[in-house]
Short mmCIF file of N, CA, C and O in Angstrom, two decimals:
data_model
loop_
_atom_site.label_atom_id
_atom_site.label_comp_id
_atom_site.label_asym_id
_atom_site.label_seq_id
_atom_site.Cartn_x
_atom_site.Cartn_y
_atom_site.Cartn_z
N GLN U 1134 -2.93 46.54 -17.88
CA GLN U 1134 -3.97 47.52 -17.60
C GLN U 1134 -4.03 47.77 -16.10
O GLN U 1134 -4.24 46.86 -15.32
N VAL U 1135 -3.79 49.03 -15.72
CA VAL U 1135 -3.79 49.40 -14.32
C VAL U 1135 -5.21 49.50 -13.84
O VAL U 1135 -6.03 50.22 -14.43
N GLN U 1136 -5.54 48.78 -12.78
CA GLN U 1136 -6.92 48.77 -12.31
C GLN U 1136 -7.08 49.34 -10.91
O GLN U 1136 -8.18 49.71 -10.53
N LEU U 1137 -6.01 49.32 -10.11
CA LEU U 1137 -6.04 49.86 -8.76
C LEU U 1137 -4.88 50.84 -8.61
O LEU U 1137 -3.73 50.46 -8.86
N VAL U 1138 -5.18 52.06 -8.19
CA VAL U 1138 -4.15 53.08 -8.05
C VAL U 1138 -4.29 53.75 -6.69
O VAL U 1138 -5.30 54.41 -6.42
N GLU U 1139 -3.25 53.59 -5.86
CA GLU U 1139 -3.25 54.17 -4.53
C GLU U 1139 -2.67 55.58 -4.54
O GLU U 1139 -1.85 55.93 -5.40
N SER U 1140 -3.08 56.36 -3.55
CA SER U 1140 -2.51 57.69 -3.33
C SER U 1140 -2.70 58.05 -1.87
O SER U 1140 -3.45 57.39 -1.14
N GLY U 1141 -2.00 59.10 -1.44
CA GLY U 1141 -2.21 59.61 -0.09
C GLY U 1141 -1.13 59.29 0.91
O GLY U 1141 -1.19 59.75 2.06
N GLY U 1142 -0.15 58.50 0.51
CA GLY U 1142 0.93 58.19 1.45
C GLY U 1142 1.80 59.39 1.70
O GLY U 1142 1.67 60.42 1.04
N GLY U 1143 2.69 59.27 2.67
CA GLY U 1143 3.59 60.37 2.99
C GLY U 1143 4.25 60.19 4.33
O GLY U 1143 4.20 59.10 4.92
N LEU U 1144 4.84 61.26 4.79
CA LEU U 1144 5.54 61.28 6.07
C LEU U 1144 4.66 61.96 7.11
O LEU U 1144 4.13 63.05 6.87
N VAL U 1145 4.52 61.32 8.27
CA VAL U 1145 3.68 61.88 9.32
C VAL U 1145 4.32 61.56 10.67
O VAL U 1145 4.99 60.53 10.82
N GLN U 1146 4.11 62.41 11.63
CA GLN U 1146 4.64 62.17 12.97
C GLN U 1146 3.76 61.17 13.72
O GLN U 1146 2.55 61.07 13.44
N ALA U 1147 4.37 60.48 14.62
CA ALA U 1147 3.62 59.54 15.45
C ALA U 1147 2.49 60.27 16.15
O ALA U 1147 2.65 61.40 16.63
N GLY U 1148 1.31 59.63 16.15
CA GLY U 1148 0.12 60.25 16.71
C GLY U 1148 -0.71 60.99 15.69
O GLY U 1148 -1.86 61.37 15.98
N GLY U 1149 -0.16 61.20 14.51
CA GLY U 1149 -0.86 61.92 13.46
C GLY U 1149 -1.79 61.04 12.65
O GLY U 1149 -2.00 59.86 12.97
N SER U 1150 -2.32 61.63 11.58
CA SER U 1150 -3.29 60.93 10.73
C SER U 1150 -2.95 61.07 9.26
O SER U 1150 -2.31 62.05 8.85
N LEU U 1151 -3.38 60.09 8.49
CA LEU U 1151 -3.30 60.12 7.03
C LEU U 1151 -4.52 59.42 6.49
O LEU U 1151 -5.08 58.53 7.14
N ARG U 1152 -4.91 59.80 5.27
CA ARG U 1152 -5.96 59.08 4.59
C ARG U 1152 -5.44 58.60 3.25
O ARG U 1152 -5.03 59.40 2.41
N LEU U 1153 -5.48 57.30 3.08
CA LEU U 1153 -5.10 56.70 1.81
C LEU U 1153 -6.33 56.55 0.92
O LEU U 1153 -7.45 56.34 1.42
N SER U 1154 -6.09 56.62 -0.36
CA SER U 1154 -7.17 56.48 -1.33
C SER U 1154 -6.76 55.48 -2.40
O SER U 1154 -5.57 55.36 -2.73
N CYS U 1155 -7.73 54.77 -2.93
CA CYS U 1155 -7.47 53.82 -4.01
C CYS U 1155 -8.55 54.00 -5.06
O CYS U 1155 -9.74 53.85 -4.77
N ALA U 1156 -8.14 54.33 -6.27
CA ALA U 1156 -9.07 54.46 -7.39
C ALA U 1156 -9.16 53.12 -8.11
O ALA U 1156 -8.13 52.50 -8.40
N ALA U 1157 -10.39 52.71 -8.38
CA ALA U 1157 -10.59 51.43 -9.04
C ALA U 1157 -11.56 51.59 -10.20
O ALA U 1157 -12.34 52.54 -10.23
N SER U 1158 -11.50 50.66 -11.13
CA SER U 1158 -12.46 50.68 -12.22
C SER U 1158 -13.85 50.32 -11.68
O SER U 1158 -13.98 49.66 -10.66
N ALA U 1159 -14.88 50.77 -12.39
CA ALA U 1159 -16.24 50.50 -11.95
C ALA U 1159 -16.52 49.00 -11.91
O ALA U 1159 -17.23 48.51 -11.03
N ARG U 1160 -15.95 48.27 -12.85
CA ARG U 1160 -16.18 46.82 -12.91
C ARG U 1160 -15.67 46.14 -11.64
O ARG U 1160 -16.33 45.28 -11.05
N ILE U 1161 -14.50 46.55 -11.21
CA ILE U 1161 -13.94 45.96 -9.99
C ILE U 1161 -14.74 46.39 -8.77
O ILE U 1161 -15.10 45.59 -7.91
N PHE U 1162 -15.03 47.66 -8.72
CA PHE U 1162 -15.70 48.19 -7.53
C PHE U 1162 -17.06 47.55 -7.31
O PHE U 1162 -17.50 47.39 -6.18
N SER U 1163 -17.71 47.16 -8.37
CA SER U 1163 -19.06 46.61 -8.26
C SER U 1163 -19.08 45.12 -7.96
O SER U 1163 -20.13 44.59 -7.60
N ASN U 1164 -17.96 44.45 -8.13
CA ASN U 1164 -17.98 43.00 -8.06
C ASN U 1164 -17.01 42.38 -7.06
O ASN U 1164 -17.05 41.18 -6.82
N TYR U 1165 -16.11 43.20 -6.53
CA TYR U 1165 -15.07 42.67 -5.66
C TYR U 1165 -15.17 43.27 -4.26
O TYR U 1165 -15.49 44.44 -4.10
N ALA U 1166 -14.83 42.44 -3.28
CA ALA U 1166 -14.50 42.98 -1.97
C ALA U 1166 -13.15 43.67 -2.09
O ALA U 1166 -12.34 43.31 -2.95
N MET U 1167 -12.92 44.66 -1.26
CA MET U 1167 -11.66 45.40 -1.37
C MET U 1167 -11.01 45.52 0.01
O MET U 1167 -11.68 45.45 1.04
N GLY U 1168 -9.72 45.70 -0.03
CA GLY U 1168 -9.01 45.78 1.23
C GLY U 1168 -7.69 46.50 1.12
O GLY U 1168 -7.29 46.96 0.05
N TRP U 1169 -7.04 46.58 2.27
CA TRP U 1169 -5.72 47.18 2.36
C TRP U 1169 -4.77 46.20 3.04
O TRP U 1169 -5.13 45.54 4.02
N PHE U 1170 -3.58 46.13 2.50
CA PHE U 1170 -2.49 45.36 3.08
C PHE U 1170 -1.30 46.30 3.24
O PHE U 1170 -1.27 47.39 2.67
N ARG U 1171 -0.32 45.85 3.99
CA ARG U 1171 0.90 46.64 4.11
C ARG U 1171 2.11 45.70 4.21
O ARG U 1171 1.98 44.55 4.61
N GLN U 1172 3.25 46.28 3.83
CA GLN U 1172 4.47 45.49 3.88
C GLN U 1172 5.62 46.39 4.31
O GLN U 1172 5.94 47.37 3.62
N ALA U 1173 6.20 46.05 5.44
CA ALA U 1173 7.37 46.78 5.94
C ALA U 1173 8.63 46.12 5.39
O ALA U 1173 8.60 44.94 5.02
N PRO U 1174 9.72 46.85 5.32
CA PRO U 1174 10.97 46.29 4.80
C PRO U 1174 11.38 45.02 5.54
O PRO U 1174 11.38 44.99 6.77
N GLY U 1175 11.66 43.99 4.77
CA GLY U 1175 12.10 42.74 5.36
C GLY U 1175 11.01 41.90 5.97
O GLY U 1175 11.28 40.85 6.57
N LYS U 1176 9.77 42.33 5.82
CA LYS U 1176 8.66 41.58 6.41
C LYS U 1176 7.69 41.14 5.34
O LYS U 1176 7.66 41.66 4.23
N GLU U 1177 6.88 40.17 5.70
CA GLU U 1177 5.88 39.66 4.78
C GLU U 1177 4.70 40.64 4.71
O GLU U 1177 4.42 41.36 5.67
N ARG U 1178 4.03 40.61 3.57
CA ARG U 1178 2.84 41.45 3.42
C ARG U 1178 1.77 41.00 4.40
O ARG U 1178 1.53 39.80 4.57
N GLU U 1179 1.12 41.97 5.04
CA GLU U 1179 0.12 41.62 6.04
C GLU U 1179 -1.20 42.33 5.80
O GLU U 1179 -1.24 43.47 5.30
N PHE U 1180 -2.26 41.67 6.20
CA PHE U 1180 -3.60 42.20 6.07
C PHE U 1180 -3.80 43.37 7.03
O PHE U 1180 -3.34 43.34 8.17
N VAL U 1181 -4.54 44.39 6.56
CA VAL U 1181 -4.87 45.54 7.40
C VAL U 1181 -6.38 45.65 7.61
O VAL U 1181 -6.86 45.69 8.74
N ALA U 1182 -7.13 45.69 6.51
CA ALA U 1182 -8.58 45.89 6.62
C ALA U 1182 -9.25 45.47 5.32
O ALA U 1182 -8.62 45.48 4.26
N ALA U 1183 -10.53 45.12 5.41
CA ALA U 1183 -11.29 44.75 4.22
C ALA U 1183 -12.72 45.23 4.36
O ALA U 1183 -13.23 45.43 5.47
N ILE U 1184 -13.36 45.39 3.20
CA ILE U 1184 -14.75 45.85 3.17
C ILE U 1184 -15.49 45.08 2.10
O ILE U 1184 -14.98 44.84 1.01
N ARG U 1185 -16.70 44.68 2.40
CA ARG U 1185 -17.53 43.95 1.44
C ARG U 1185 -17.87 44.85 0.26
O ARG U 1185 -17.91 46.08 0.39
N TRP U 1186 -18.14 44.26 -0.89
CA TRP U 1186 -18.40 45.06 -2.08
C TRP U 1186 -19.58 46.02 -1.85
O TRP U 1186 -19.60 47.13 -2.37
N SER U 1187 -20.53 45.61 -1.02
CA SER U 1187 -21.69 46.44 -0.74
C SER U 1187 -21.37 47.56 0.25
O SER U 1187 -22.15 48.50 0.41
N GLY U 1188 -20.25 47.44 0.93
CA GLY U 1188 -19.85 48.45 1.90
C GLY U 1188 -20.48 48.31 3.26
O GLY U 1188 -20.25 49.14 4.15
N ASP U 1189 -21.25 47.26 3.50
CA ASP U 1189 -22.00 47.14 4.74
C ASP U 1189 -21.32 46.28 5.79
O ASP U 1189 -21.89 46.01 6.85
N SER U 1190 -20.13 45.84 5.51
CA SER U 1190 -19.42 45.02 6.48
C SER U 1190 -17.92 45.24 6.32
O SER U 1190 -17.41 45.34 5.20
N THR U 1191 -17.22 45.32 7.45
CA THR U 1191 -15.77 45.52 7.44
C THR U 1191 -15.12 44.66 8.53
O THR U 1191 -15.80 44.22 9.46
N TYR U 1192 -13.84 44.42 8.38
CA TYR U 1192 -13.09 43.80 9.47
C TYR U 1192 -11.64 44.27 9.37
O TYR U 1192 -11.20 44.71 8.31
N TYR U 1193 -10.93 44.15 10.50
CA TYR U 1193 -9.60 44.73 10.64
C TYR U 1193 -8.62 43.78 11.31
O TYR U 1193 -9.01 42.91 12.09
N ALA U 1194 -7.37 44.02 11.03
CA ALA U 1194 -6.33 43.35 11.80
C ALA U 1194 -6.35 43.92 13.22
O ALA U 1194 -6.66 45.10 13.42
N ASP U 1195 -6.02 43.09 14.18
CA ASP U 1195 -6.03 43.53 15.58
C ASP U 1195 -5.11 44.73 15.80
O ASP U 1195 -5.38 45.59 16.63
N SER U 1196 -4.02 44.77 15.07
CA SER U 1196 -3.02 45.81 15.26
C SER U 1196 -3.51 47.21 14.89
O SER U 1196 -2.93 48.21 15.31
N VAL U 1197 -4.58 47.30 14.10
CA VAL U 1197 -5.08 48.60 13.67
C VAL U 1197 -6.50 48.88 14.13
O VAL U 1197 -7.01 49.98 13.92
N LYS U 1198 -7.12 47.90 14.73
CA LYS U 1198 -8.51 48.04 15.15
C LYS U 1198 -8.66 49.22 16.11
O LYS U 1198 -7.88 49.37 17.04
N GLY U 1199 -9.65 50.05 15.84
CA GLY U 1199 -9.87 51.23 16.68
C GLY U 1199 -9.09 52.46 16.23
O GLY U 1199 -9.36 53.57 16.69
N ARG U 1200 -8.12 52.27 15.34
CA ARG U 1200 -7.32 53.40 14.86
C ARG U 1200 -7.54 53.66 13.37
O ARG U 1200 -7.48 54.81 12.93
N PHE U 1201 -7.77 52.60 12.60
CA PHE U 1201 -7.95 52.72 11.16
C PHE U 1201 -9.41 52.46 10.80
O PHE U 1201 -10.08 51.65 11.45
N THR U 1202 -9.85 53.13 9.74
CA THR U 1202 -11.21 52.91 9.25
C THR U 1202 -11.18 52.77 7.73
O THR U 1202 -10.66 53.65 7.03
N ILE U 1203 -11.74 51.67 7.25
CA ILE U 1203 -11.85 51.45 5.81
C ILE U 1203 -13.24 51.85 5.36
O ILE U 1203 -14.23 51.62 6.06
N SER U 1204 -13.31 52.48 4.18
CA SER U 1204 -14.60 52.88 3.64
C SER U 1204 -14.52 52.92 2.12
O SER U 1204 -13.42 52.87 1.56
N ARG U 1205 -15.66 53.00 1.49
CA ARG U 1205 -15.67 53.08 0.03
C ARG U 1205 -16.76 54.04 -0.42
O ARG U 1205 -17.82 54.14 0.20
N ASP U 1206 -16.47 54.75 -1.50
CA ASP U 1206 -17.41 55.67 -2.12
C ASP U 1206 -17.79 55.06 -3.47
O ASP U 1206 -17.01 55.11 -4.43
N ILE U 1207 -18.98 54.49 -3.52
CA ILE U 1207 -19.40 53.79 -4.73
C ILE U 1207 -19.52 54.75 -5.91
O ILE U 1207 -19.17 54.41 -7.04
N GLY U 1208 -20.00 55.95 -5.67
CA GLY U 1208 -20.17 56.91 -6.75
C GLY U 1208 -18.86 57.33 -7.39
O GLY U 1208 -18.81 57.63 -8.58
N LYS U 1209 -17.79 57.32 -6.60
CA LYS U 1209 -16.48 57.72 -7.10
C LYS U 1209 -15.58 56.54 -7.41
O LYS U 1209 -14.44 56.73 -7.84
N ASN U 1210 -16.05 55.33 -7.14
CA ASN U 1210 -15.23 54.13 -7.32
C ASN U 1210 -13.91 54.24 -6.55
O ASN U 1210 -12.82 53.96 -7.08
N ARG U 1211 -14.01 54.67 -5.32
CA ARG U 1211 -12.82 54.88 -4.51
C ARG U 1211 -12.91 54.15 -3.17
O ARG U 1211 -13.97 54.09 -2.55
N LEU U 1212 -11.78 53.64 -2.77
CA LEU U 1212 -11.61 52.99 -1.49
C LEU U 1212 -10.73 53.89 -0.63
O LEU U 1212 -9.78 54.49 -1.16
N TYR U 1213 -11.02 53.95 0.66
CA TYR U 1213 -10.23 54.80 1.55
C TYR U 1213 -9.75 54.01 2.77
O TYR U 1213 -10.37 53.03 3.17
N LEU U 1214 -8.68 54.50 3.33
CA LEU U 1214 -8.21 54.01 4.62
C LEU U 1214 -7.84 55.22 5.46
O LEU U 1214 -6.82 55.87 5.18
N GLN U 1215 -8.67 55.54 6.42
CA GLN U 1215 -8.36 56.63 7.35
C GLN U 1215 -7.53 56.05 8.48
O GLN U 1215 -7.95 55.13 9.17
N MET U 1216 -6.34 56.61 8.65
CA MET U 1216 -5.41 56.10 9.65
C MET U 1216 -5.18 57.18 10.71
O MET U 1216 -4.65 58.25 10.39
N ASN U 1217 -5.57 56.90 11.92
CA ASN U 1217 -5.41 57.84 13.04
C ASN U 1217 -4.47 57.24 14.08
O ASN U 1217 -4.22 56.04 14.09
N SER U 1218 -3.98 58.09 14.95
CA SER U 1218 -3.08 57.65 16.03
C SER U 1218 -1.96 56.77 15.50
O SER U 1218 -1.68 55.69 16.03
N LEU U 1219 -1.33 57.24 14.45
CA LEU U 1219 -0.30 56.43 13.80
C LEU U 1219 0.89 56.18 14.71
O LEU U 1219 1.29 57.05 15.50
N LYS U 1220 1.43 54.99 14.57
CA LYS U 1220 2.57 54.55 15.36
C LYS U 1220 3.76 54.29 14.45
O LYS U 1220 3.60 54.08 13.24
N LEU U 1221 4.94 54.26 15.05
CA LEU U 1221 6.14 53.98 14.26
C LEU U 1221 6.01 52.67 13.50
O LEU U 1221 6.46 52.55 12.35
N GLU U 1222 5.40 51.68 14.13
CA GLU U 1222 5.29 50.37 13.51
C GLU U 1222 4.27 50.32 12.37
O GLU U 1222 4.13 49.28 11.72
N ASP U 1223 3.57 51.41 12.11
CA ASP U 1223 2.68 51.48 10.96
C ASP U 1223 3.44 51.84 9.68
O ASP U 1223 2.87 51.82 8.59
N THR U 1224 4.71 52.15 9.80
CA THR U 1224 5.52 52.48 8.63
C THR U 1224 5.60 51.28 7.70
O THR U 1224 5.99 50.18 8.11
N ALA U 1225 5.21 51.49 6.43
CA ALA U 1225 5.18 50.40 5.46
C ALA U 1225 4.71 50.94 4.12
O ALA U 1225 4.23 52.07 4.02
N ASN U 1226 4.84 50.10 3.11
CA ASN U 1226 4.13 50.34 1.85
C ASN U 1226 2.73 49.76 2.00
O ASN U 1226 2.57 48.62 2.44
N TYR U 1227 1.74 50.56 1.63
CA TYR U 1227 0.34 50.15 1.76
C TYR U 1227 -0.22 49.86 0.38
O TYR U 1227 -0.07 50.67 -0.55
N TYR U 1228 -0.88 48.72 0.28
CA TYR U 1228 -1.39 48.24 -1.00
C TYR U 1228 -2.91 48.10 -0.98
O TYR U 1228 -3.47 47.53 -0.03
N CYS U 1229 -3.51 48.58 -2.02
CA CYS U 1229 -4.93 48.36 -2.26
C CYS U 1229 -5.11 46.99 -2.88
O CYS U 1229 -4.31 46.59 -3.74
N ALA U 1230 -6.15 46.26 -2.47
CA ALA U 1230 -6.38 44.91 -2.96
C ALA U 1230 -7.84 44.71 -3.31
O ALA U 1230 -8.72 45.30 -2.67
N ALA U 1231 -8.08 43.87 -4.29
CA ALA U 1231 -9.44 43.51 -4.67
C ALA U 1231 -9.52 42.00 -4.82
O ALA U 1231 -8.63 41.38 -5.41
N HIS U 1232 -10.58 41.44 -4.30
CA HIS U 1232 -10.72 39.98 -4.30
C HIS U 1232 -12.19 39.63 -4.40
O HIS U 1232 -13.03 40.31 -3.81
N ARG U 1233 -12.50 38.56 -5.11
CA ARG U 1233 -13.91 38.20 -5.30
C ARG U 1233 -14.55 37.74 -3.99
O ARG U 1233 -15.75 37.91 -3.80
N GLU U 1234 -13.76 37.18 -3.10
CA GLU U 1234 -14.28 36.74 -1.81
C GLU U 1234 -14.05 37.80 -0.75
O GLU U 1234 -13.02 38.49 -0.76
N TYR U 1235 -14.96 37.92 0.18
CA TYR U 1235 -14.84 38.89 1.27
C TYR U 1235 -13.68 38.54 2.19
O TYR U 1235 -12.99 39.41 2.70
N GLU U 1236 -13.46 37.26 2.41
CA GLU U 1236 -12.36 36.81 3.24
C GLU U 1236 -11.07 36.95 2.45
O GLU U 1236 -10.88 36.30 1.43
N MET U 1237 -10.14 37.78 2.93
CA MET U 1237 -8.93 38.02 2.19
C MET U 1237 -7.74 38.24 3.12
O MET U 1237 -6.80 38.96 2.77
N ARG U 1238 -7.74 37.63 4.30
CA ARG U 1238 -6.63 37.84 5.22
C ARG U 1238 -5.31 37.30 4.68
O ARG U 1238 -4.25 37.82 5.00
N ASN U 1239 -5.35 36.28 3.88
CA ASN U 1239 -4.14 35.70 3.33
C ASN U 1239 -3.80 36.41 2.02
O ASN U 1239 -4.51 36.26 1.02
N TYR U 1240 -2.73 37.17 2.01
CA TYR U 1240 -2.39 37.96 0.82
C TYR U 1240 -2.14 37.08 -0.41
O TYR U 1240 -2.31 37.54 -1.54
N LYS U 1241 -1.78 35.85 -0.19
CA LYS U 1241 -1.48 34.96 -1.32
C LYS U 1241 -2.74 34.63 -2.12
O LYS U 1241 -2.64 34.18 -3.27
N ASP U 1242 -3.90 34.83 -1.52
CA ASP U 1242 -5.15 34.51 -2.22
C ASP U 1242 -5.70 35.69 -3.01
O ASP U 1242 -6.58 35.53 -3.83
N VAL U 1243 -5.19 36.87 -2.76
CA VAL U 1243 -5.77 38.09 -3.34
C VAL U 1243 -5.49 38.16 -4.83
O VAL U 1243 -4.38 37.89 -5.30
N GLU U 1244 -6.51 38.57 -5.58
CA GLU U 1244 -6.43 38.51 -7.04
C GLU U 1244 -5.79 39.74 -7.66
O GLU U 1244 -5.05 39.63 -8.63
N LEU U 1245 -6.13 40.92 -7.15
CA LEU U 1245 -5.69 42.16 -7.80
C LEU U 1245 -5.00 43.07 -6.79
O LEU U 1245 -5.46 43.20 -5.65
N TRP U 1246 -3.93 43.72 -7.26
CA TRP U 1246 -3.15 44.60 -6.41
C TRP U 1246 -2.87 45.93 -7.09
O TRP U 1246 -2.70 45.99 -8.31
N GLY U 1247 -2.77 46.97 -6.25
CA GLY U 1247 -2.19 48.21 -6.73
C GLY U 1247 -0.69 48.16 -6.54
O GLY U 1247 -0.14 47.18 -6.04
N LYS U 1248 -0.02 49.24 -6.93
CA LYS U 1248 1.43 49.28 -6.84
C LYS U 1248 1.92 49.76 -5.49
O LYS U 1248 3.11 49.67 -5.19
N GLY U 1249 1.04 50.30 -4.68
CA GLY U 1249 1.40 50.69 -3.33
C GLY U 1249 1.68 52.17 -3.16
O GLY U 1249 2.01 52.87 -4.11
N THR U 1250 1.56 52.60 -1.91
CA THR U 1250 1.91 53.96 -1.54
C THR U 1250 2.62 53.90 -0.19
O THR U 1250 2.23 53.14 0.69
N ARG U 1251 3.67 54.69 -0.07
CA ARG U 1251 4.54 54.60 1.09
C ARG U 1251 4.02 55.47 2.24
O ARG U 1251 3.71 56.64 2.04
N VAL U 1252 3.97 54.88 3.43
CA VAL U 1252 3.63 55.62 4.65
C VAL U 1252 4.81 55.51 5.60
O VAL U 1252 5.25 54.40 5.92
N THR U 1253 5.31 56.65 6.03
CA THR U 1253 6.42 56.69 6.98
C THR U 1253 5.99 57.48 8.21
O THR U 1253 5.59 58.63 8.10
N VAL U 1254 6.07 56.84 9.35
CA VAL U 1254 5.72 57.47 10.61
C VAL U 1254 7.00 57.77 11.38
O VAL U 1254 7.79 56.85 11.64
N SER U 1255 7.20 59.01 11.72
CA SER U 1255 8.43 59.42 12.41
C SER U 1255 8.16 59.77 13.87
O SER U 1255 7.03 60.11 14.24
N SER U 1256 9.21 59.71 14.67
CA SER U 1256 9.05 60.01 16.11
C SER U 1256 9.22 61.49 16.38
O SER U 1256 9.63 62.25 15.53
#
């Protein structure tokens, strides 16, 4: 049963913006903290951003702080990642994640994953 579905990836020039979206079931959205991870070819999956289930608290990886913004729309059961000032090193598959605990920096602890959406930043 598919519970997290990402969309919004694509090709963008360096300095540009993209907004990723993740559709989740109401059950997950109401009970789980949610986040975004990314994985570049040949690299380990890494934490990007997370948001508390209530939406009132967020935190980010240092590499994206000030450029990316995570948010959630409770009415639509959707999670977003607004990505601005994109850099070449932001190129990766981006994954939506849901976890019962707010702390989710370690991808190995995360309970639920989407299948990912590809973001490619070109020069």
